[in-house]
């Protein structure tokens, strides 16, 4: 059920030899994102449960889900980019059905993130699923 953009990340990960290269790749994905405007960094878009500052701004247009995000931590910004590849441009009704844990396990991220980062990633996924479920 993963999007072509997420499948591209999975394919790229297969060619990266070690986790240092994979971390750099994730960070580069985050650097490539447009910054979230300061006007959208408000309490309503802030994600609780993350060790770093995280904001997610969902947009639902014509039944399709998309979100932008920002973090003050480079690796978390990269994780936002990975989640965007997983969820953006899906029909909003399909978003809650995405097994993010299984999809991210294909990248091996579950085994290589600290407990705090894993908790923050779960918090971001829960926020995405909640917003989509409420809009569906």
CSV table of N, CA, C and O in Angstrom, one decimal:
chain,number,residue,atom,x,y,z
A,1,UNK,N,0.8,-1.2,0.0
A,1,UNK,CA,0.0,0.0,0.0
A,1,UNK,C,0.9,1.3,0.0
A,1,UNK,O,0.4,2.4,0.0
A,2,UNK,N,2.2,1.1,0.0
A,2,UNK,CA,3.1,2.3,0.1
A,2,UNK,C,3.0,3.0,-1.2
A,2,UNK,O,2.9,2.4,-2.3
A,3,UNK,N,3.2,4.3,-1.1
A,3,UNK,CA,3.2,5.2,-2.3
A,3,UNK,C,4.5,5.0,-3.1
A,3,UNK,O,5.5,4.5,-2.6
A,4,UNK,N,4.5,5.4,-4.4
A,4,UNK,CA,5.7,5.3,-5.2
A,4,UNK,C,6.9,6.1,-4.5
A,4,UNK,O,8.0,5.6,-4.6
A,5,UNK,N,6.6,7.2,-3.9
A,5,UNK,CA,7.6,8.0,-3.3
A,5,UNK,C,8.3,7.2,-2.1
A,5,UNK,O,9.5,7.3,-2.0
A,6,UNK,N,7.5,6.5,-1.4
A,6,UNK,CA,8.0,5.7,-0.3
A,6,UNK,C,8.8,4.5,-0.8
A,6,UNK,O,9.9,4.2,-0.3
A,7,UNK,N,8.3,3.9,-1.9
A,7,UNK,CA,9.0,2.8,-2.5
A,7,UNK,C,10.4,3.2,-3.0
A,7,UNK,O,11.3,2.5,-3.0
A,8,UNK,N,10.5,4.5,-3.5
A,8,UNK,CA,11.8,5.0,-3.9
A,8,UNK,C,12.7,5.0,-2.7
A,8,UNK,O,13.9,4.7,-2.9
A,9,UNK,N,12.3,5.4,-1.6
A,9,UNK,CA,13.1,5.5,-0.4
A,9,UNK,C,13.5,4.1,0.0
A,9,UNK,O,14.7,3.8,0.3
A,10,UNK,N,12.6,3.1,-0.1
A,10,UNK,CA,13.0,1.7,0.2
A,10,UNK,C,14.1,1.2,-0.7
A,10,UNK,O,15.0,0.6,-0.3
A,11,UNK,N,13.9,1.5,-2.0
A,11,UNK,CA,14.9,1.1,-3.0
A,11,UNK,C,16.2,1.8,-2.7
A,11,UNK,O,17.3,1.1,-2.8
A,12,UNK,N,16.2,3.1,-2.4
A,12,UNK,CA,17.5,3.8,-2.1
A,12,UNK,C,18.2,3.2,-0.9
A,12,UNK,O,19.4,3.0,-0.9
A,13,UNK,N,17.4,2.8,0.1
A,13,UNK,CA,18.0,2.2,1.3
A,13,UNK,C,18.7,0.9,1.0
A,13,UNK,O,19.7,0.6,1.7
A,14,UNK,N,18.2,0.1,0.1
A,14,UNK,CA,18.8,-1.1,-0.3
A,14,UNK,C,20.2,-0.9,-0.8
A,14,UNK,O,21.1,-1.8,-0.7
A,15,UNK,N,20.5,0.2,-1.4
A,15,UNK,CA,21.8,0.5,-2.0
A,15,UNK,C,22.8,1.1,-1.0
A,15,UNK,O,24.0,1.2,-1.2
A,16,UNK,N,22.3,1.5,0.2
A,16,UNK,CA,23.2,2.2,1.2
A,16,UNK,C,23.7,1.1,2.1
A,16,UNK,O,23.0,0.3,2.7
A,17,UNK,N,25.0,1.1,2.2
A,17,UNK,CA,25.7,0.0,2.9
A,17,UNK,C,25.6,0.0,4.4
A,17,UNK,O,25.4,-1.1,5.0
A,18,UNK,N,25.6,1.1,5.1
A,18,UNK,CA,25.6,1.1,6.5
A,18,UNK,C,24.6,2.2,7.1
A,18,UNK,O,24.1,3.0,6.3
A,19,UNK,N,24.4,2.1,8.4
A,19,UNK,CA,23.4,3.0,9.0
A,19,UNK,C,23.9,4.5,9.0
A,19,UNK,O,23.0,5.4,9.0
A,20,UNK,N,25.1,4.7,9.0
A,20,UNK,CA,25.6,6.1,8.9
A,20,UNK,C,25.1,6.7,7.6
A,20,UNK,O,24.7,7.9,7.5
A,21,UNK,N,25.3,6.0,6.5
A,21,UNK,CA,24.8,6.4,5.2
A,21,UNK,C,23.3,6.6,5.1
A,21,UNK,O,22.8,7.6,4.6
A,22,UNK,N,22.6,5.7,5.8
A,22,UNK,CA,21.1,5.8,5.8
A,22,UNK,C,20.7,7.0,6.6
A,22,UNK,O,19.7,7.7,6.2
A,23,UNK,N,21.3,7.3,7.8
A,23,UNK,CA,21.0,8.5,8.5
A,23,UNK,C,21.2,9.7,7.7
A,23,UNK,O,20.4,10.6,7.7
A,24,UNK,N,22.3,9.8,7.0
A,24,UNK,CA,22.6,10.9,6.2
A,24,UNK,C,21.5,11.1,5.1
A,24,UNK,O,21.1,12.2,4.8
A,25,UNK,N,21.1,10.0,4.5
A,25,UNK,CA,20.1,10.0,3.5
A,25,UNK,C,18.8,10.6,4.1
A,25,UNK,O,18.2,11.5,3.5
A,26,UNK,N,18.4,10.1,5.3
A,26,UNK,CA,17.2,10.6,5.9
A,26,UNK,C,17.3,12.1,6.2
A,26,UNK,O,16.4,12.9,5.9
A,27,UNK,N,18.4,12.5,6.7
A,27,UNK,CA,18.7,13.9,7.0
A,27,UNK,C,18.6,14.7,5.7
A,27,UNK,O,18.0,15.8,5.7
A,28,UNK,N,19.2,14.2,4.6
A,28,UNK,CA,19.1,14.9,3.3
A,28,UNK,C,17.7,15.1,2.8
A,28,UNK,O,17.3,16.1,2.2
A,29,UNK,N,16.9,14.1,3.1
A,29,UNK,CA,15.4,14.2,2.7
A,29,UNK,C,14.8,15.3,3.4
A,29,UNK,O,14.0,16.1,2.9
A,30,UNK,N,15.1,15.5,4.7
A,30,UNK,CA,14.6,16.6,5.5
A,30,UNK,C,15.0,17.9,5.0
A,30,UNK,O,14.3,18.9,4.9
A,31,UNK,N,16.3,18.0,4.6
A,31,UNK,CA,16.9,19.3,4.2
A,31,UNK,C,16.2,19.7,2.8
A,31,UNK,O,16.1,20.9,2.6
A,32,UNK,N,15.8,18.7,2.1
A,32,UNK,CA,15.2,19.0,0.8
A,32,UNK,C,13.7,19.5,0.9
A,32,UNK,O,13.2,20.1,-0.1
A,33,UNK,N,13.1,19.4,2.1
A,33,UNK,CA,11.7,19.9,2.2
A,33,UNK,C,11.7,21.4,2.4
A,33,UNK,O,12.7,22.0,2.9
A,34,UNK,N,10.7,22.0,1.9
A,34,UNK,CA,10.4,23.4,2.1
A,34,UNK,C,10.2,23.7,3.6
A,34,UNK,O,9.5,22.9,4.2
A,35,UNK,N,10.7,24.8,4.1
A,35,UNK,CA,10.5,25.0,5.5
A,35,UNK,C,9.0,25.4,5.8
A,35,UNK,O,8.3,25.9,4.9
A,36,UNK,N,8.5,25.0,6.9
A,36,UNK,CA,7.1,25.3,7.3
A,36,UNK,C,7.1,26.8,7.7
A,36,UNK,O,7.9,27.2,8.5
A,37,UNK,N,6.2,27.6,7.2
A,37,UNK,CA,6.1,29.0,7.5
A,37,UNK,C,5.9,29.1,9.0
A,37,UNK,O,5.2,28.4,9.7
A,38,UNK,N,6.6,30.1,9.6
A,38,UNK,CA,6.4,30.4,11.0
A,38,UNK,C,5.0,30.6,11.5
A,38,UNK,O,4.6,30.2,12.6
A,39,UNK,N,4.1,31.1,10.6
A,39,UNK,CA,2.7,31.3,10.9
A,39,UNK,C,2.0,30.0,11.2
A,39,UNK,O,1.0,30.0,11.9
A,40,UNK,N,2.6,28.8,10.7
A,40,UNK,CA,2.0,27.5,10.9
A,40,UNK,C,2.6,26.8,12.1
A,40,UNK,O,2.1,25.7,12.5
A,41,UNK,N,3.6,27.4,12.7
A,41,UNK,CA,4.2,26.8,13.9
A,41,UNK,C,3.5,27.3,15.2
A,41,UNK,O,3.9,28.2,15.9
A,42,UNK,N,2.3,26.8,15.4
A,42,UNK,CA,1.4,27.2,16.4
A,42,UNK,C,1.0,26.0,17.3
A,42,UNK,O,1.2,24.8,16.9
A,43,UNK,N,0.5,26.2,18.5
A,43,UNK,CA,0.1,25.1,19.4
A,43,UNK,C,-0.7,24.0,18.7
A,43,UNK,O,-0.6,22.8,19.0
A,44,UNK,N,-1.6,24.4,17.8
A,44,UNK,CA,-2.5,23.5,17.2
A,44,UNK,C,-1.8,22.5,16.2
A,44,UNK,O,-2.3,21.4,16.0
A,45,UNK,N,-0.6,22.9,15.7
A,45,UNK,CA,0.1,22.0,14.8
A,45,UNK,C,1.3,21.4,15.5
A,45,UNK,O,1.9,20.5,14.9
A,46,UNK,N,1.5,21.7,16.7
A,46,UNK,CA,2.7,21.1,17.5
A,46,UNK,C,2.3,19.7,17.9
A,46,UNK,O,1.2,19.4,18.3
A,47,UNK,N,3.3,18.8,17.8
A,47,UNK,CA,3.1,17.4,18.1
A,47,UNK,C,3.7,17.2,19.5
A,47,UNK,O,4.9,17.4,19.7
A,48,UNK,N,2.8,16.8,20.5
A,48,UNK,CA,3.3,16.5,21.8
A,48,UNK,C,3.9,15.0,21.8
A,48,UNK,O,3.5,14.2,21.0
A,49,UNK,N,4.8,14.8,22.7
A,49,UNK,CA,5.4,13.4,22.8
A,49,UNK,C,6.7,13.3,22.0
A,49,UNK,O,7.3,12.2,22.0
A,50,UNK,N,7.2,14.4,21.4
A,50,UNK,CA,8.5,14.4,20.7
A,50,UNK,C,9.5,15.1,21.6
A,50,UNK,O,9.2,16.1,22.2
A,51,UNK,N,10.7,14.5,21.6
A,51,UNK,CA,11.8,15.1,22.3
A,51,UNK,C,12.2,16.5,21.7
A,51,UNK,O,12.6,17.4,22.4
A,52,UNK,N,12.1,16.6,20.4
A,52,UNK,CA,12.4,17.9,19.8
A,52,UNK,C,11.1,18.6,19.4
A,52,UNK,O,10.0,18.1,19.6
A,53,UNK,N,11.2,19.8,18.9
A,53,UNK,CA,10.0,20.6,18.5
A,53,UNK,C,9.6,20.0,17.1
A,53,UNK,O,10.4,19.9,16.2
A,54,UNK,N,8.3,19.7,17.1
A,54,UNK,CA,7.7,19.2,15.8
A,54,UNK,C,6.4,19.8,15.5
A,54,UNK,O,5.6,19.9,16.4
A,55,UNK,N,6.2,20.2,14.3
A,55,UNK,CA,4.9,20.8,13.9
A,55,UNK,C,4.5,20.0,12.6
A,55,UNK,O,5.3,19.8,11.7
A,56,UNK,N,3.2,19.6,12.5
A,56,UNK,CA,2.7,19.0,11.3
A,56,UNK,C,1.4,19.8,10.9
A,56,UNK,O,0.6,20.0,11.7
A,57,UNK,N,1.4,20.2,9.7
A,57,UNK,CA,0.3,20.9,9.1
A,57,UNK,C,-0.4,20.1,8.0
A,57,UNK,O,0.0,20.1,6.9
A,58,UNK,N,-1.5,19.4,8.4
A,58,UNK,CA,-2.2,18.7,7.4
A,58,UNK,C,-3.1,19.5,6.5
A,58,UNK,O,-3.7,20.5,6.9
A,59,UNK,N,-3.3,19.1,5.2
A,59,UNK,CA,-4.2,19.7,4.3
A,59,UNK,C,-4.9,18.6,3.6
A,59,UNK,O,-4.3,17.7,3.1
A,60,UNK,N,-6.2,18.8,3.5
A,60,UNK,CA,-7.1,17.8,2.8
A,60,UNK,C,-7.8,18.6,1.7
A,60,UNK,O,-8.5,19.5,2.0
A,61,UNK,N,-7.5,18.2,0.5
A,61,UNK,CA,-8.1,18.8,-0.7
A,61,UNK,C,-8.7,17.8,-1.6
A,61,UNK,O,-8.0,16.8,-2.0
A,62,UNK,N,-9.9,17.9,-2.0
A,62,UNK,CA,-10.6,17.0,-2.9
A,62,UNK,C,-10.4,15.6,-2.5
A,62,UNK,O,-10.2,14.7,-3.3
A,63,UNK,N,-10.5,15.3,-1.2
A,63,UNK,CA,-10.4,14.0,-0.6
A,63,UNK,C,-9.1,13.4,-0.5
A,63,UNK,O,-8.9,12.2,-0.1
A,64,UNK,N,-8.0,14.2,-0.8
A,64,UNK,CA,-6.7,13.7,-0.8
A,64,UNK,C,-6.0,14.3,0.4
A,64,UNK,O,-6.1,15.5,0.8
A,65,UNK,N,-5.1,13.5,1.1
A,65,UNK,CA,-4.4,13.9,2.3
A,65,UNK,C,-3.0,14.3,1.9
A,65,UNK,O,-2.3,13.7,1.0
A,66,UNK,N,-2.5,15.4,2.6
A,66,UNK,CA,-1.2,15.9,2.4
A,66,UNK,C,-0.8,16.6,3.7
A,66,UNK,O,-1.7,17.1,4.4
A,67,UNK,N,0.4,16.6,4.0
A,67,UNK,CA,0.9,17.4,5.2
A,67,UNK,C,2.3,17.9,4.9
A,67,UNK,O,3.1,17.4,4.2
A,68,UNK,N,2.5,19.0,5.6
A,68,UNK,CA,3.9,19.6,5.6
A,68,UNK,C,4.3,19.6,7.1
A,68,UNK,O,3.5,19.5,8.0
A,69,UNK,N,5.6,19.7,7.3
A,69,UNK,CA,6.1,19.6,8.7
A,69,UNK,C,7.4,20.3,8.9
A,69,UNK,O,8.1,20.6,7.9
A,70,UNK,N,7.8,20.4,10.1
A,70,UNK,CA,9.0,21.0,10.5
A,70,UNK,C,9.5,20.5,11.8
A,70,UNK,O,8.7,20.1,12.7
A,71,UNK,N,10.8,20.5,12.0
A,71,UNK,CA,11.4,20.1,13.3
A,71,UNK,C,12.7,20.9,13.5
A,71,UNK,O,13.3,21.2,12.5
A,72,UNK,N,13.0,21.1,14.8
A,72,UNK,CA,14.3,21.7,15.0
A,72,UNK,C,15.5,20.7,15.1
A,72,UNK,O,16.6,21.1,15.2
A,73,UNK,N,15.2,19.5,14.9
A,73,UNK,CA,16.2,18.4,14.9
A,73,UNK,C,16.3,17.9,13.4
A,73,UNK,O,15.3,17.5,12.9
A,74,UNK,N,17.5,17.8,12.9
A,74,UNK,CA,17.7,17.4,11.5
A,74,UNK,C,17.2,16.0,11.2
A,74,UNK,O,16.5,15.7,10.2
A,75,UNK,N,17.5,15.1,12.1
A,75,UNK,CA,17.0,13.7,11.9
A,75,UNK,C,15.5,13.6,11.9
A,75,UNK,O,14.9,12.9,11.1
A,76,UNK,N,14.9,14.4,12.8
A,76,UNK,CA,13.4,14.3,12.9
A,76,UNK,C,12.8,15.0,11.7
A,76,UNK,O,11.8,14.5,11.1
A,77,UNK,N,13.4,16.0,11.2
A,77,UNK,CA,13.0,16.7,10.0
A,77,UNK,C,13.0,15.6,8.8
A,77,UNK,O,12.1,15.5,8.0
A,78,UNK,N,14.1,14.8,8.8
A,78,UNK,CA,14.2,13.7,7.8
A,78,UNK,C,13.1,12.7,8.0
A,78,UNK,O,12.5,12.2,7.0
A,79,UNK,N,12.8,12.4,9.2
A,79,UNK,CA,11.7,11.4,9.5
A,79,UNK,C,10.3,12.0,9.0
A,79,UNK,O,9.5,11.2,8.5
A,80,UNK,N,10.1,13.3,9.2
A,80,UNK,CA,8.9,13.9,8.6
A,80,UNK,C,8.9,13.7,7.1
A,80,UNK,O,7.8,13.4,6.5
A,81,UNK,N,10.0,13.9,6.5
A,81,UNK,CA,10.1,13.7,5.0
A,81,UNK,C,9.7,12.3,4.6
A,81,UNK,O,9.0,12.0,3.6
A,82,UNK,N,10.2,11.3,5.4
A,82,UNK,CA,9.9,9.9,5.1
A,82,UNK,C,8.4,9.7,5.3
A,82,UNK,O,7.7,9.0,4.5
A,83,UNK,N,7.8,10.2,6.4
A,83,UNK,CA,6.3,10.1,6.6
A,83,UNK,C,5.5,10.8,5.5
A,83,UNK,O,4.5,10.3,5.1
A,84,UNK,N,6.0,11.9,5.0
A,84,UNK,CA,5.4,12.6,3.9
A,84,UNK,C,5.4,11.7,2.7
A,84,UNK,O,4.4,11.6,1.9
A,85,UNK,N,6.5,11.0,2.4
A,85,UNK,CA,6.5,10.0,1.3
A,85,UNK,C,5.5,8.9,1.5
A,85,UNK,O,4.9,8.4,0.5
A,86,UNK,N,5.3,8.5,2.7
A,86,UNK,CA,4.4,7.4,3.0
A,86,UNK,C,2.9,7.8,2.9
A,86,UNK,O,2.1,7.1,2.3
A,87,UNK,N,2.6,9.0,3.3
A,87,UNK,CA,1.2,9.4,3.4
A,87,UNK,C,0.7,10.4,2.4
A,87,UNK,O,-0.5,10.4,2.1
A,88,UNK,N,1.6,11.3,1.9
A,88,UNK,CA,1.1,12.4,1.1
A,88,UNK,C,0.5,11.9,-0.2
A,88,UNK,O,1.0,10.9,-0.8
A,89,UNK,N,-0.6,12.5,-0.6
A,89,UNK,CA,-1.3,12.2,-1.8
A,89,UNK,C,-2.1,10.9,-1.8
A,89,UNK,O,-2.5,10.4,-2.9
A,90,UNK,N,-2.4,10.4,-0.6
A,90,UNK,CA,-3.3,9.3,-0.5
A,90,UNK,C,-4.7,9.8,-0.3
A,90,UNK,O,-4.9,10.9,0.3
A,91,UNK,N,-5.7,9.0,-0.7
A,91,UNK,CA,-7.1,9.4,-0.4
A,91,UNK,C,-7.2,9.4,1.2
A,91,UNK,O,-6.7,8.5,1.9
A,92,UNK,N,-7.8,10.4,1.7
A,92,UNK,CA,-7.9,10.6,3.2
A,92,UNK,C,-8.4,9.4,3.9
A,92,UNK,O,-8.0,9.0,5.0
A,93,UNK,N,-9.4,8.7,3.2
A,93,UNK,CA,-10.0,7.5,3.9
A,93,UNK,C,-9.0,6.4,4.0
A,93,UNK,O,-9.1,5.5,4.8
A,94,UNK,N,-7.9,6.4,3.2
A,94,UNK,CA,-6.9,5.3,3.2
A,94,UNK,C,-5.8,5.5,4.2
A,94,UNK,O,-5.1,4.6,4.6
A,95,UNK,N,-5.7,6.8,4.7
A,95,UNK,CA,-4.6,7.1,5.6
A,95,UNK,C,-4.6,6.3,6.9
A,95,UNK,O,-3.6,5.7,7.3
A,96,UNK,N,-5.8,6.2,7.6
A,96,UNK,CA,-5.7,5.4,8.8
A,96,UNK,C,-5.4,3.9,8.7
A,96,UNK,O,-5.0,3.3,9.6
A,97,UNK,N,-5.6,3.4,7.4
A,97,UNK,CA,-5.3,2.0,7.2
A,97,UNK,C,-3.9,1.7,6.9
A,97,UNK,O,-3.5,0.5,6.8
A,98,UNK,N,-3.0,2.7,6.7
A,98,UNK,CA,-1.6,2.5,6.4
A,98,UNK,C,-0.9,1.9,7.6
A,98,UNK,O,-1.0,2.5,8.7
A,99,UNK,N,-0.3,0.8,7.5
A,99,UNK,CA,0.5,0.2,8.6
A,99,UNK,C,1.9,0.8,8.6
A,99,UNK,O,2.8,0.2,8.1
A,100,UNK,N,1.9,2.0,9.2
A,100,UNK,CA,3.2,2.7,9.2
A,100,UNK,C,4.3,1.9,9.8
A,100,UNK,O,5.5,2.0,9.4
A,101,UNK,N,4.0,1.2,10.9
A,101,UNK,CA,5.0,0.5,11.6
A,101,UNK,C,5.7,-0.6,10.7
A,101,UNK,O,6.9,-0.7,10.6
A,102,UNK,N,4.8,-1.3,10.0
A,102,UNK,CA,5.3,-2.3,9.0
A,102,UNK,C,6.1,-1.7,7.9
A,102,UNK,O,7.2,-2.2,7.5
A,103,UNK,N,5.6,-0.6,7.4
A,103,UNK,CA,6.3,0.1,6.2
A,103,UNK,C,7.6,0.6,6.7
A,103,UNK,O,8.6,0.4,6.0
A,104,UNK,N,7.7,1.3,7.9
A,104,UNK,CA,9.0,1.8,8.4
A,104,UNK,C,9.9,0.7,8.7
A,104,UNK,O,11.1,0.8,8.6
A,105,UNK,N,9.4,-0.5,9.1
A,105,UNK,CA,10.2,-1.6,9.4
A,105,UNK,C,11.0,-2.1,8.2
A,105,UNK,O,12.1,-2.6,8.3
A,106,UNK,N,10.4,-1.9,7.0
A,106,UNK,CA,11.1,-2.2,5.8
A,106,UNK,C,12.4,-1.4,5.6
A,106,UNK,O,13.3,-1.9,4.9
A,107,UNK,N,12.4,-0.3,6.3
A,107,UNK,CA,13.6,0.6,6.2
A,107,UNK,C,14.6,0.2,7.4
A,107,UNK,O,15.7,0.7,7.4
A,108,UNK,N,14.1,-0.5,8.4
A,108,UNK,CA,14.9,-0.9,9.5
A,108,UNK,C,14.9,0.2,10.5
A,108,UNK,O,15.7,0.2,11.5
A,109,UNK,N,14.1,1.3,10.4
A,109,UNK,CA,14.2,2.4,11.3
A,109,UNK,C,13.8,2.0,12.7
A,109,UNK,O,14.4,2.6,13.6
A,110,UNK,N,12.9,1.1,12.9
A,110,UNK,CA,12.5,0.7,14.2
A,110,UNK,C,13.7,0.3,15.1
A,110,UNK,O,13.7,0.5,16.3
A,111,UNK,N,14.6,-0.4,14.4
A,111,UNK,CA,15.8,-0.9,15.2
A,111,UNK,C,16.9,0.1,15.4
A,111,UNK,O,17.8,-0.2,16.1
A,112,UNK,N,16.9,1.2,14.7
A,112,UNK,CA,18.0,2.1,14.7
A,112,UNK,C,17.7,3.5,15.3
A,112,UNK,O,18.5,4.4,15.1
A,113,UNK,N,16.5,3.7,15.8
A,113,UNK,CA,16.2,5.0,16.5
A,113,UNK,C,16.2,4.8,18.0
A,113,UNK,O,15.9,3.8,18.5
A,114,UNK,N,16.6,5.9,18.6
A,114,UNK,CA,16.6,5.9,20.1
A,114,UNK,C,15.1,5.7,20.6
A,114,UNK,O,14.2,6.0,19.8
A,115,UNK,N,14.9,5.4,21.8
A,115,UNK,CA,13.6,5.2,22.4
A,115,UNK,C,12.8,6.5,22.3
A,115,UNK,O,11.6,6.6,21.9
A,116,UNK,N,13.5,7.7,22.5
A,116,UNK,CA,12.9,9.0,22.4
A,116,UNK,C,12.4,9.3,21.0
A,116,UNK,O,11.3,9.8,20.8
A,117,UNK,N,13.3,9.0,20.0
A,117,UNK,CA,12.9,9.2,18.6
A,117,UNK,C,11.8,8.3,18.2
A,117,UNK,O,10.9,8.7,17.5
A,118,UNK,N,11.8,7.1,18.6
A,118,UNK,CA,10.8,6.1,18.3
A,118,UNK,C,9.4,6.6,18.9
A,118,UNK,O,8.4,6.5,18.2
A,119,UNK,N,9.4,7.1,20.1
A,119,UNK,CA,8.2,7.7,20.7
A,119,UNK,C,7.7,8.9,19.9
A,119,UNK,O,6.5,9.0,19.7
A,120,UNK,N,8.6,9.7,19.5
A,120,UNK,CA,8.2,10.9,18.7
A,120,UNK,C,7.7,10.5,17.4
A,120,UNK,O,6.7,11.1,16.9
A,121,UNK,N,8.3,9.5,16.7
A,121,UNK,CA,7.8,9.0,15.5
A,121,UNK,C,6.4,8.5,15.6
A,121,UNK,O,5.5,8.7,14.8
A,122,UNK,N,6.1,7.7,16.7
A,122,UNK,CA,4.8,7.2,17.0
A,122,UNK,C,3.8,8.3,17.2
A,122,UNK,O,2.7,8.3,16.7
A,123,UNK,N,4.2,9.4,17.9
A,123,UNK,CA,3.3,10.5,18.1
A,123,UNK,C,3.0,11.2,16.8
A,123,UNK,O,1.8,11.6,16.6
A,124,UNK,N,3.9,11.3,15.9
A,124,UNK,CA,3.7,11.9,14.6
A,124,UNK,C,2.7,11.1,13.8
A,124,UNK,O,1.7,11.6,13.2
A,125,UNK,N,2.9,9.8,13.8
A,125,UNK,CA,2.0,8.9,13.1
A,125,UNK,C,0.6,8.9,13.7
A,125,UNK,O,-0.4,9.0,12.9
A,126,UNK,N,0.5,8.9,15.0
A,126,UNK,CA,-0.8,9.0,15.6
A,126,UNK,C,-1.6,10.3,15.3
A,126,UNK,O,-2.8,10.3,15.0
A,127,UNK,N,-0.8,11.4,15.2
A,127,UNK,CA,-1.4,12.7,14.8
A,127,UNK,C,-1.9,12.6,13.4
A,127,UNK,O,-3.0,13.1,13.1
A,128,UNK,N,-1.1,12.1,12.5
A,128,UNK,CA,-1.5,12.0,11.1
A,128,UNK,C,-2.8,11.1,11.0
A,128,UNK,O,-3.8,11.5,10.3
A,129,UNK,N,-2.8,10.0,11.6
A,129,UNK,CA,-4.0,9.1,11.6
A,129,UNK,C,-5.2,9.7,12.2
A,129,UNK,O,-6.3,9.6,11.6
A,130,UNK,N,-5.1,10.5,13.3
A,130,UNK,CA,-6.2,11.1,13.9
A,130,UNK,C,-6.8,12.2,13.0
A,130,UNK,O,-8.0,12.2,12.8
A,131,UNK,N,-6.0,13.0,12.4
A,131,UNK,CA,-6.5,14.1,11.5
A,131,UNK,C,-7.2,13.5,10.4
A,131,UNK,O,-8.3,13.9,10.0
A,132,UNK,N,-6.6,12.4,9.8
A,132,UNK,CA,-7.2,11.8,8.6
A,132,UNK,C,-8.6,11.1,9.0
A,132,UNK,O,-9.5,11.2,8.2
A,133,UNK,N,-8.6,10.5,10.1
A,133,UNK,CA,-9.8,9.8,10.6
A,133,UNK,C,-10.9,10.8,10.8
A,133,UNK,O,-12.1,10.5,10.5
A,134,UNK,N,-10.6,11.9,11.4
A,134,UNK,CA,-11.6,12.9,11.7
A,134,UNK,C,-12.1,13.6,10.4
A,134,UNK,O,-13.3,14.0,10.3
A,135,UNK,N,-11.3,13.6,9.3
A,135,UNK,CA,-11.7,14.2,8.1
A,135,UNK,C,-12.4,13.2,7.2
A,135,UNK,O,-13.2,13.7,6.3
A,136,UNK,N,-12.2,12.0,7.4
A,136,UNK,CA,-12.8,10.9,6.5
A,136,UNK,C,-14.3,10.8,6.7
A,136,UNK,O,-14.9,11.2,7.6
